């Protein structure tokens, strides 16, 4: 029995972290075009963007939509009505803005973005579930679903309240598979038990798993000396049951080429390889100060414009490489948004998909680095 998206190639292009020019802020359009060309030439077809991803929607219009037949690819985007506050009308306008930004004509997959915590109630109050159902009925989107950053129990409640949803996007990677907060395995099992296929996001955990700390890297090298750390992450994700695609947030043509090679040569992990990952997961949990993926939702919620994701990275660097390394990172990246500016409103914690106790982490960072 087939499922939605079964025939879609299992490497997807996540458009959250596109390549940048030397100024560090402007998206490198020409390199993005090269990446799109390479991706499509390899037979891959799924692109994932969102209004919340800066200029991503505009860029993919220029790099993809204006250059290729519309039927040759799938395009997904998202509605994050909780980023606001938004009125009933404004939440609906987000769809029209996305349609205009991308020039796509329609979306193959449209998501209610980032359910969990207070965010689910925002979608409920704005009647966004009925809105996306109507979009599908009107032919403006082909398939409707949602992305989820919360536990499996909450996921089950949402699926049961909205049986019209056709798929779910989940954070899944080997480091979070048994994580008690992220609950990757339990969330996948919950989705599958309810018959929903899965789009995987954050397979490399915001890039963290591409450069694991040495005690973790040593475990993986001993098991497979010729594999890259990204290859470990993608091979794990490709093996998830009921998979539509794995979104890789590629930031360069080189990353694209490496990931396509992993996709072309994919074989399921052996029992020994899975055991090595389980050992690496336990070691990583011992080392990391927090599981931040740099999604920056906390920063969108912060009234003081504190550079929270950079501060979380500083703490992780200090935990793994030493306090001096963390302090150097902190000093360079938080000049206009230091931890000590926190007013403890806890808006960041309410927005955090990883359920990190951010306020306490900011207090710790101020003590260590300022």
GROMACS .gro file of C-alpha atoms in nm:
model
  370
    1UNK     CA    1   0.000   0.000   0.000
    2UNK     CA    2   0.148   0.334  -0.106
    3UNK     CA    3   0.149   0.652   0.099
    4UNK     CA    4   0.161   1.023   0.019
    5UNK     CA    5   0.506   1.119  -0.109
    6UNK     CA    6   0.639   0.765  -0.134
    7UNK     CA    7   0.763   0.833  -0.487
    8UNK     CA    8   0.939   1.160  -0.398
    9UNK     CA    9   1.322   1.133  -0.383
   10UNK     CA   10   1.432   1.112  -0.022
   11UNK     CA   11   1.675   1.404  -0.024
   12UNK     CA   12   1.495   1.738  -0.001
   13UNK     CA   13   1.642   2.088  -0.027
   14UNK     CA   14   1.572   2.288   0.289
   15UNK     CA   15   1.595   2.658   0.208
   16UNK     CA   16   1.646   2.799   0.558
   17UNK     CA   17   2.027   2.830   0.539
   18UNK     CA   18   2.104   2.937   0.182
   19UNK     CA   19   2.459   3.048   0.087
   20UNK     CA   20   2.556   3.406   0.163
   21UNK     CA   21   2.778   3.662  -0.006
   22UNK     CA   22   3.084   3.805   0.167
   23UNK     CA   23   2.871   4.054   0.363
   24UNK     CA   24   2.727   3.760   0.553
   25UNK     CA   25   2.364   3.868   0.507
   26UNK     CA   26   2.281   3.878   0.135
   27UNK     CA   27   2.185   3.544  -0.019
   28UNK     CA   28   2.420   3.430  -0.296
   29UNK     CA   29   2.166   3.397  -0.577
   30UNK     CA   30   2.407   3.267  -0.839
   31UNK     CA   31   2.536   2.989  -0.615
   32UNK     CA   32   2.178   2.906  -0.517
   33UNK     CA   33   2.094   2.868  -0.889
   34UNK     CA   34   2.387   2.629  -0.929
   35UNK     CA   35   2.264   2.429  -0.632
   36UNK     CA   36   1.911   2.413  -0.772
   37UNK     CA   37   2.045   2.295  -1.109
   38UNK     CA   38   2.262   2.027  -0.949
   39UNK     CA   39   1.978   1.910  -0.727
   40UNK     CA   40   1.731   1.872  -1.013
   41UNK     CA   41   1.988   1.709  -1.242
   42UNK     CA   42   2.034   1.441  -0.975
   43UNK     CA   43   1.661   1.363  -0.991
   44UNK     CA   44   1.566   1.530  -0.661
   45UNK     CA   45   1.256   1.747  -0.665
   46UNK     CA   46   1.139   1.864  -0.318
   47UNK     CA   47   1.209   2.222  -0.203
   48UNK     CA   48   1.106   2.356   0.139
   49UNK     CA   49   1.086   2.725   0.226
   50UNK     CA   50   0.889   2.955   0.459
   51UNK     CA   51   0.810   3.324   0.507
   52UNK     CA   52   1.001   3.298   0.834
   53UNK     CA   53   1.322   3.218   0.642
   54UNK     CA   54   1.408   3.575   0.544
   55UNK     CA   55   1.443   3.618   0.165
   56UNK     CA   56   1.417   3.245   0.099
   57UNK     CA   57   1.082   3.260  -0.084
   58UNK     CA   58   1.195   3.542  -0.311
   59UNK     CA   59   1.522   3.365  -0.382
   60UNK     CA   60   1.360   3.037  -0.478
   61UNK     CA   61   1.133   3.222  -0.721
   62UNK     CA   62   1.440   3.347  -0.904
   63UNK     CA   63   1.650   3.033  -0.872
   64UNK     CA   64   1.380   2.773  -0.939
   65UNK     CA   65   1.027   2.883  -1.026
   66UNK     CA   66   1.125   3.126  -1.303
   67UNK     CA   67   1.371   2.878  -1.456
   68UNK     CA   68   1.197   2.539  -1.456
   69UNK     CA   69   0.854   2.400  -1.553
   70UNK     CA   70   0.623   2.410  -1.251
   71UNK     CA   71   0.537   2.041  -1.276
   72UNK     CA   72   0.905   1.940  -1.252
   73UNK     CA   73   0.936   2.000  -0.876
   74UNK     CA   74   0.744   2.010  -0.548
   75UNK     CA   75   0.747   2.332  -0.346
   76UNK     CA   76   0.649   2.351   0.021
   77UNK     CA   77   0.606   2.660   0.235
   78UNK     CA   78   0.460   2.737   0.574
   79UNK     CA   79   0.235   2.965   0.776
   80UNK     CA   80   0.376   3.073   1.113
   81UNK     CA   81   0.077   3.269   1.241
   82UNK     CA   82   0.218   3.264   1.595
   83UNK     CA   83   0.495   3.505   1.489
   84UNK     CA   84   0.314   3.827   1.538
   85UNK     CA   85   0.080   3.903   1.693
   86UNK     CA   86  -0.140   3.857   1.389
   87UNK     CA   87  -0.506   3.929   1.333
   88UNK     CA   88  -0.744   3.683   1.169
   89UNK     CA   89  -0.698   3.865   0.838
   90UNK     CA   90  -0.321   3.904   0.863
   91UNK     CA   91  -0.272   3.533   0.928
   92UNK     CA   92  -0.453   3.457   0.603
   93UNK     CA   93  -0.264   3.721   0.409
   94UNK     CA   94   0.056   3.528   0.480
   95UNK     CA   95  -0.050   3.271   0.222
   96UNK     CA   96  -0.104   3.532  -0.049
   97UNK     CA   97   0.231   3.692   0.033
   98UNK     CA   98   0.405   3.354   0.004
   99UNK     CA   99   0.231   3.287  -0.326
  100UNK     CA  100   0.344   3.624  -0.459
  101UNK     CA  101   0.699   3.591  -0.324
  102UNK     CA  102   0.751   3.251  -0.482
  103UNK     CA  103   0.548   3.306  -0.800
  104UNK     CA  104   0.463   2.938  -0.775
  105UNK     CA  105   0.093   2.957  -0.868
  106UNK     CA  106   0.017   2.689  -0.609
  107UNK     CA  107   0.200   2.495  -0.339
  108UNK     CA  108   0.242   2.120  -0.344
  109UNK     CA  109   0.272   2.107   0.034
  110UNK     CA  110   0.150   2.379   0.274
  111UNK     CA  111   0.220   2.359   0.645
  112UNK     CA  112   0.091   2.510   0.965
  113UNK     CA  113   0.435   2.586   1.103
  114UNK     CA  114   0.572   2.488   1.443
  115UNK     CA  115   0.288   2.351   1.655
  116UNK     CA  116   0.337   2.295   2.025
  117UNK     CA  117   0.324   2.502   2.346
  118UNK     CA  118   0.131   2.831   2.310
  119UNK     CA  119   0.171   2.818   1.932
  120UNK     CA  120  -0.096   2.553   1.879
  121UNK     CA  121  -0.352   2.769   2.057
  122UNK     CA  122  -0.270   3.060   1.827
  123UNK     CA  123  -0.347   2.844   1.525
  124UNK     CA  124  -0.666   2.722   1.693
  125UNK     CA  125  -0.784   3.071   1.787
  126UNK     CA  126  -0.721   3.202   1.434
  127UNK     CA  127  -0.902   2.901   1.282
  128UNK     CA  128  -0.602   2.824   1.066
  129UNK     CA  129  -0.687   2.455   1.036
  130UNK     CA  130  -1.010   2.540   0.855
  131UNK     CA  131  -0.822   2.796   0.645
  132UNK     CA  132  -0.572   2.545   0.506
  133UNK     CA  133  -0.853   2.297   0.440
  134UNK     CA  134  -1.020   2.561   0.227
  135UNK     CA  135  -0.695   2.633   0.044
  136UNK     CA  136  -0.682   2.269  -0.058
  137UNK     CA  137  -1.048   2.266  -0.158
  138UNK     CA  138  -0.983   2.573  -0.376
  139UNK     CA  139  -0.689   2.404  -0.547
  140UNK     CA  140  -0.434   2.653  -0.413
  141UNK     CA  141  -0.241   2.379  -0.236
  142UNK     CA  142  -0.224   2.008  -0.311
  143UNK     CA  143  -0.148   1.870   0.035
  144UNK     CA  144  -0.184   2.014   0.384
  145UNK     CA  145   0.007   1.927   0.697
  146UNK     CA  146   0.196   2.078   0.988
  147UNK     CA  147   0.542   2.092   1.141
  148UNK     CA  148   0.572   1.997   1.505
  149UNK     CA  149   0.819   2.089   1.779
  150UNK     CA  150   0.679   1.926   2.089
  151UNK     CA  151   0.634   1.587   2.250
  152UNK     CA  152   0.457   1.281   2.111
  153UNK     CA  153   0.153   1.314   2.337
  154UNK     CA  154   0.086   1.665   2.205
  155UNK     CA  155   0.140   1.543   1.850
  156UNK     CA  156  -0.120   1.270   1.892
  157UNK     CA  157  -0.373   1.519   2.025
  158UNK     CA  158  -0.325   1.748   1.723
  159UNK     CA  159  -0.353   1.464   1.473
  160UNK     CA  160  -0.670   1.336   1.636
  161UNK     CA  161  -0.822   1.686   1.647
  162UNK     CA  162  -0.738   1.744   1.278
  163UNK     CA  163  -0.770   1.418   1.083
  164UNK     CA  164  -0.774   1.618   0.758
  165UNK     CA  165  -0.397   1.673   0.791
  166UNK     CA  166  -0.208   1.460   0.538
  167UNK     CA  167   0.151   1.467   0.667
  168UNK     CA  168   0.367   1.596   0.949
  169UNK     CA  169   0.716   1.748   0.950
  170UNK     CA  170   0.931   1.643   1.246
  171UNK     CA  171   1.278   1.709   1.383
  172UNK     CA  172   1.454   1.375   1.349
  173UNK     CA  173   1.822   1.293   1.383
  174UNK     CA  174   2.032   1.030   1.557
  175UNK     CA  175   2.120   1.265   1.842
  176UNK     CA  176   1.752   1.340   1.923
  177UNK     CA  177   1.612   0.994   1.855
  178UNK     CA  178   1.579   0.911   2.225
  179UNK     CA  179   1.594   1.270   2.358
  180UNK     CA  180   1.329   1.308   2.632
  181UNK     CA  181   1.243   1.661   2.515
  182UNK     CA  182   1.247   1.626   2.137
  183UNK     CA  183   1.119   1.265   2.140
  184UNK     CA  184   1.207   1.204   1.776
  185UNK     CA  185   1.143   0.830   1.783
  186UNK     CA  186   0.816   0.860   1.974
  187UNK     CA  187   0.692   1.135   1.742
  188UNK     CA  188   0.769   0.930   1.431
  189UNK     CA  189   0.594   0.629   1.581
  190UNK     CA  190   0.294   0.843   1.672
  191UNK     CA  191   0.267   0.983   1.319
  192UNK     CA  192   0.293   0.639   1.164
  193UNK     CA  193   0.039   0.491   1.408
  194UNK     CA  194  -0.206   0.754   1.281
  195UNK     CA  195  -0.120   0.684   0.918
  196UNK     CA  196   0.070   1.007   0.850
  197UNK     CA  197   0.389   1.010   0.642
  198UNK     CA  198   0.680   1.217   0.768
  199UNK     CA  199   0.901   1.495   0.633
  200UNK     CA  200   1.223   1.511   0.833
  201UNK     CA  201   1.379   1.844   0.931
  202UNK     CA  202   1.706   1.910   1.117
  203UNK     CA  203   1.870   1.575   1.025
  204UNK     CA  204   2.209   1.732   1.109
  205UNK     CA  205   2.067   1.921   1.411
  206UNK     CA  206   2.133   2.268   1.278
  207UNK     CA  207   2.483   2.167   1.166
  208UNK     CA  208   2.592   2.040   1.508
  209UNK     CA  209   2.623   1.682   1.385
  210UNK     CA  210   2.842   1.786   1.091
  211UNK     CA  211   3.122   1.869   1.335
  212UNK     CA  212   3.070   1.664   1.650
  213UNK     CA  213   3.306   1.698   1.947
  214UNK     CA  214   3.613   1.475   1.934
  215UNK     CA  215   3.490   1.207   2.183
  216UNK     CA  216   3.182   1.160   1.963
  217UNK     CA  217   3.373   1.180   1.636
  218UNK     CA  218   3.613   0.914   1.761
  219UNK     CA  219   3.327   0.668   1.805
  220UNK     CA  220   3.197   0.726   1.453
  221UNK     CA  221   3.543   0.712   1.292
  222UNK     CA  222   3.613   0.380   1.461
  223UNK     CA  223   3.294   0.235   1.314
  224UNK     CA  224   3.327   0.382   0.962
  225UNK     CA  225   3.658   0.558   0.894
  226UNK     CA  226   3.557   0.657   0.539
  227UNK     CA  227   3.219   0.815   0.625
  228UNK     CA  228   3.170   1.186   0.688
  229UNK     CA  229   2.970   1.290   0.992
  230UNK     CA  230   2.699   1.435   0.767
  231UNK     CA  231   2.680   1.100   0.590
  232UNK     CA  232   2.610   0.931   0.923
  233UNK     CA  233   2.328   1.180   0.989
  234UNK     CA  234   2.165   1.149   0.648
  235UNK     CA  235   2.189   0.770   0.634
  236UNK     CA  236   2.015   0.751   0.968
  237UNK     CA  237   1.735   0.981   0.851
  238UNK     CA  238   1.688   0.806   0.515
  239UNK     CA  239   1.602   0.488   0.705
  240UNK     CA  240   1.294   0.628   0.883
  241UNK     CA  241   0.970   0.449   0.797
  242UNK     CA  242   0.696   0.631   0.604
  243UNK     CA  243   0.935   0.898   0.480
  244UNK     CA  244   0.835   1.165   0.228
  245UNK     CA  245   1.179   1.330   0.222
  246UNK     CA  246   1.470   1.444   0.440
  247UNK     CA  247   1.526   1.820   0.433
  248UNK     CA  248   1.890   1.916   0.432
  249UNK     CA  249   1.957   2.287   0.486
  250UNK     CA  250   2.248   2.307   0.243
  251UNK     CA  251   2.454   2.628   0.241
  252UNK     CA  252   2.698   2.567  -0.047
  253UNK     CA  253   2.731   2.381  -0.374
  254UNK     CA  254   2.995   2.160  -0.213
  255UNK     CA  255   2.752   2.053   0.059
  256UNK     CA  256   2.493   1.982  -0.210
  257UNK     CA  257   2.732   1.760  -0.404
  258UNK     CA  258   2.839   1.568  -0.093
  259UNK     CA  259   2.481   1.508   0.017
  260UNK     CA  260   2.376   1.394  -0.329
  261UNK     CA  261   2.657   1.138  -0.326
  262UNK     CA  262   2.528   1.004   0.007
  263UNK     CA  263   2.178   0.990  -0.141
  264UNK     CA  264   2.296   0.805  -0.453
  265UNK     CA  265   2.491   0.543  -0.256
  266UNK     CA  266   2.248   0.500   0.032
  267UNK     CA  267   2.215   0.161   0.197
  268UNK     CA  268   2.023   0.099   0.523
  269UNK     CA  269   2.234   0.110   0.838
  270UNK     CA  270   2.352  -0.223   0.970
  271UNK     CA  271   2.294  -0.332   1.330
  272UNK     CA  272   2.658  -0.251   1.411
  273UNK     CA  273   2.627   0.096   1.258
  274UNK     CA  274   2.311   0.167   1.457
  275UNK     CA  275   2.487   0.052   1.772
  276UNK     CA  276   2.772   0.296   1.701
  277UNK     CA  277   2.524   0.581   1.665
  278UNK     CA  278   2.356   0.488   1.993
  279UNK     CA  279   2.695   0.499   2.166
  280UNK     CA  280   2.773   0.834   2.002
  281UNK     CA  281   2.436   0.970   2.112
  282UNK     CA  282   2.503   0.884   2.475
  283UNK     CA  283   2.845   1.047   2.460
  284UNK     CA  284   2.708   1.363   2.296
  285UNK     CA  285   2.441   1.397   2.563
  286UNK     CA  286   2.716   1.393   2.824
  287UNK     CA  287   2.898   1.682   2.655
  288UNK     CA  288   2.644   1.932   2.522
  289UNK     CA  289   2.524   2.216   2.742
  290UNK     CA  290   2.196   2.249   2.548
  291UNK     CA  291   2.027   2.115   2.229
  292UNK     CA  292   1.986   2.451   2.047
  293UNK     CA  293   1.949   2.417   1.666
  294UNK     CA  294   1.976   2.794   1.592
  295UNK     CA  295   1.622   2.815   1.454
  296UNK     CA  296   1.609   3.165   1.613
  297UNK     CA  297   1.239   3.153   1.704
  298UNK     CA  298   1.345   3.264   2.053
  299UNK     CA  299   1.507   3.573   1.904
  300UNK     CA  300   1.191   3.665   1.715
  301UNK     CA  301   1.006   3.654   2.049
  302UNK     CA  302   1.266   3.846   2.252
  303UNK     CA  303   1.170   4.211   2.321
  304UNK     CA  304   1.534   4.297   2.398
  305UNK     CA  305   1.681   4.163   2.071
  306UNK     CA  306   1.924   3.942   2.260
  307UNK     CA  307   2.140   3.720   2.036
  308UNK     CA  308   2.011   3.407   2.206
  309UNK     CA  309   2.114   3.145   1.948
  310UNK     CA  310   2.470   3.280   1.943
  311UNK     CA  311   2.475   3.270   2.323
  312UNK     CA  312   2.357   2.907   2.321
  313UNK     CA  313   2.635   2.827   2.074
  314UNK     CA  314   2.885   2.997   2.306
  315UNK     CA  315   2.775   2.776   2.593
  316UNK     CA  316   2.802   2.462   2.382
  317UNK     CA  317   3.148   2.563   2.261
  318UNK     CA  318   3.255   2.623   2.618
  319UNK     CA  319   3.123   2.283   2.723
  320UNK     CA  320   3.296   2.100   2.438
  321UNK     CA  321   3.612   2.299   2.362
  322UNK     CA  322   3.673   2.497   2.680
  323UNK     CA  323   3.560   2.825   2.837
  324UNK     CA  324   3.808   3.037   2.642
  325UNK     CA  325   3.667   2.916   2.310
  326UNK     CA  326   3.313   2.992   2.424
  327UNK     CA  327   3.411   3.336   2.551
  328UNK     CA  328   3.578   3.428   2.222
  329UNK     CA  329   3.269   3.323   2.028
  330UNK     CA  330   3.046   3.514   2.269
  331UNK     CA  331   3.247   3.835   2.248
  332UNK     CA  332   3.246   3.841   1.870
  333UNK     CA  333   2.881   3.747   1.815
  334UNK     CA  334   2.688   3.928   2.091
  335UNK     CA  335   2.816   4.284   2.080
  336UNK     CA  336   2.464   4.421   2.034
  337UNK     CA  337   2.260   4.165   2.226
  338UNK     CA  338   2.426   4.038   2.543
  339UNK     CA  339   2.287   3.786   2.790
  340UNK     CA  340   2.284   4.039   3.073
  341UNK     CA  341   2.014   4.240   2.891
  342UNK     CA  342   1.756   3.969   2.970
  343UNK     CA  343   1.448   4.100   3.155
  344UNK     CA  344   1.323   3.745   3.232
  345UNK     CA  345   0.993   3.777   3.047
  346UNK     CA  346   1.028   3.410   2.940
  347UNK     CA  347   0.893   3.481   2.589
  348UNK     CA  348   1.198   3.300   2.451
  349UNK     CA  349   1.121   2.981   2.644
  350UNK     CA  350   0.762   2.980   2.523
  351UNK     CA  351   0.885   2.999   2.162
  352UNK     CA  352   1.169   2.746   2.189
  353UNK     CA  353   1.102   2.422   1.996
  354UNK     CA  354   1.367   2.243   2.204
  355UNK     CA  355   1.215   2.341   2.542
  356UNK     CA  356   1.547   2.485   2.661
  357UNK     CA  357   1.540   2.676   2.992
  358UNK     CA  358   1.683   2.978   2.815
  359UNK     CA  359   1.660   3.235   3.094
  360UNK     CA  360   1.879   3.023   3.320
  361UNK     CA  361   2.123   2.967   3.033
  362UNK     CA  362   2.145   3.344   2.978
  363UNK     CA  363   2.227   3.396   3.346
  364UNK     CA  364   2.501   3.136   3.318
  365UNK     CA  365   2.641   3.297   3.001
  366UNK     CA  366   2.650   3.640   3.163
  367UNK     CA  367   2.847   3.495   3.454
  368UNK     CA  368   3.092   3.307   3.229
  369UNK     CA  369   3.149   3.550   2.947
  370UNK     CA  370   3.081   3.909   3.060
   0.00000   0.00000   0.00000
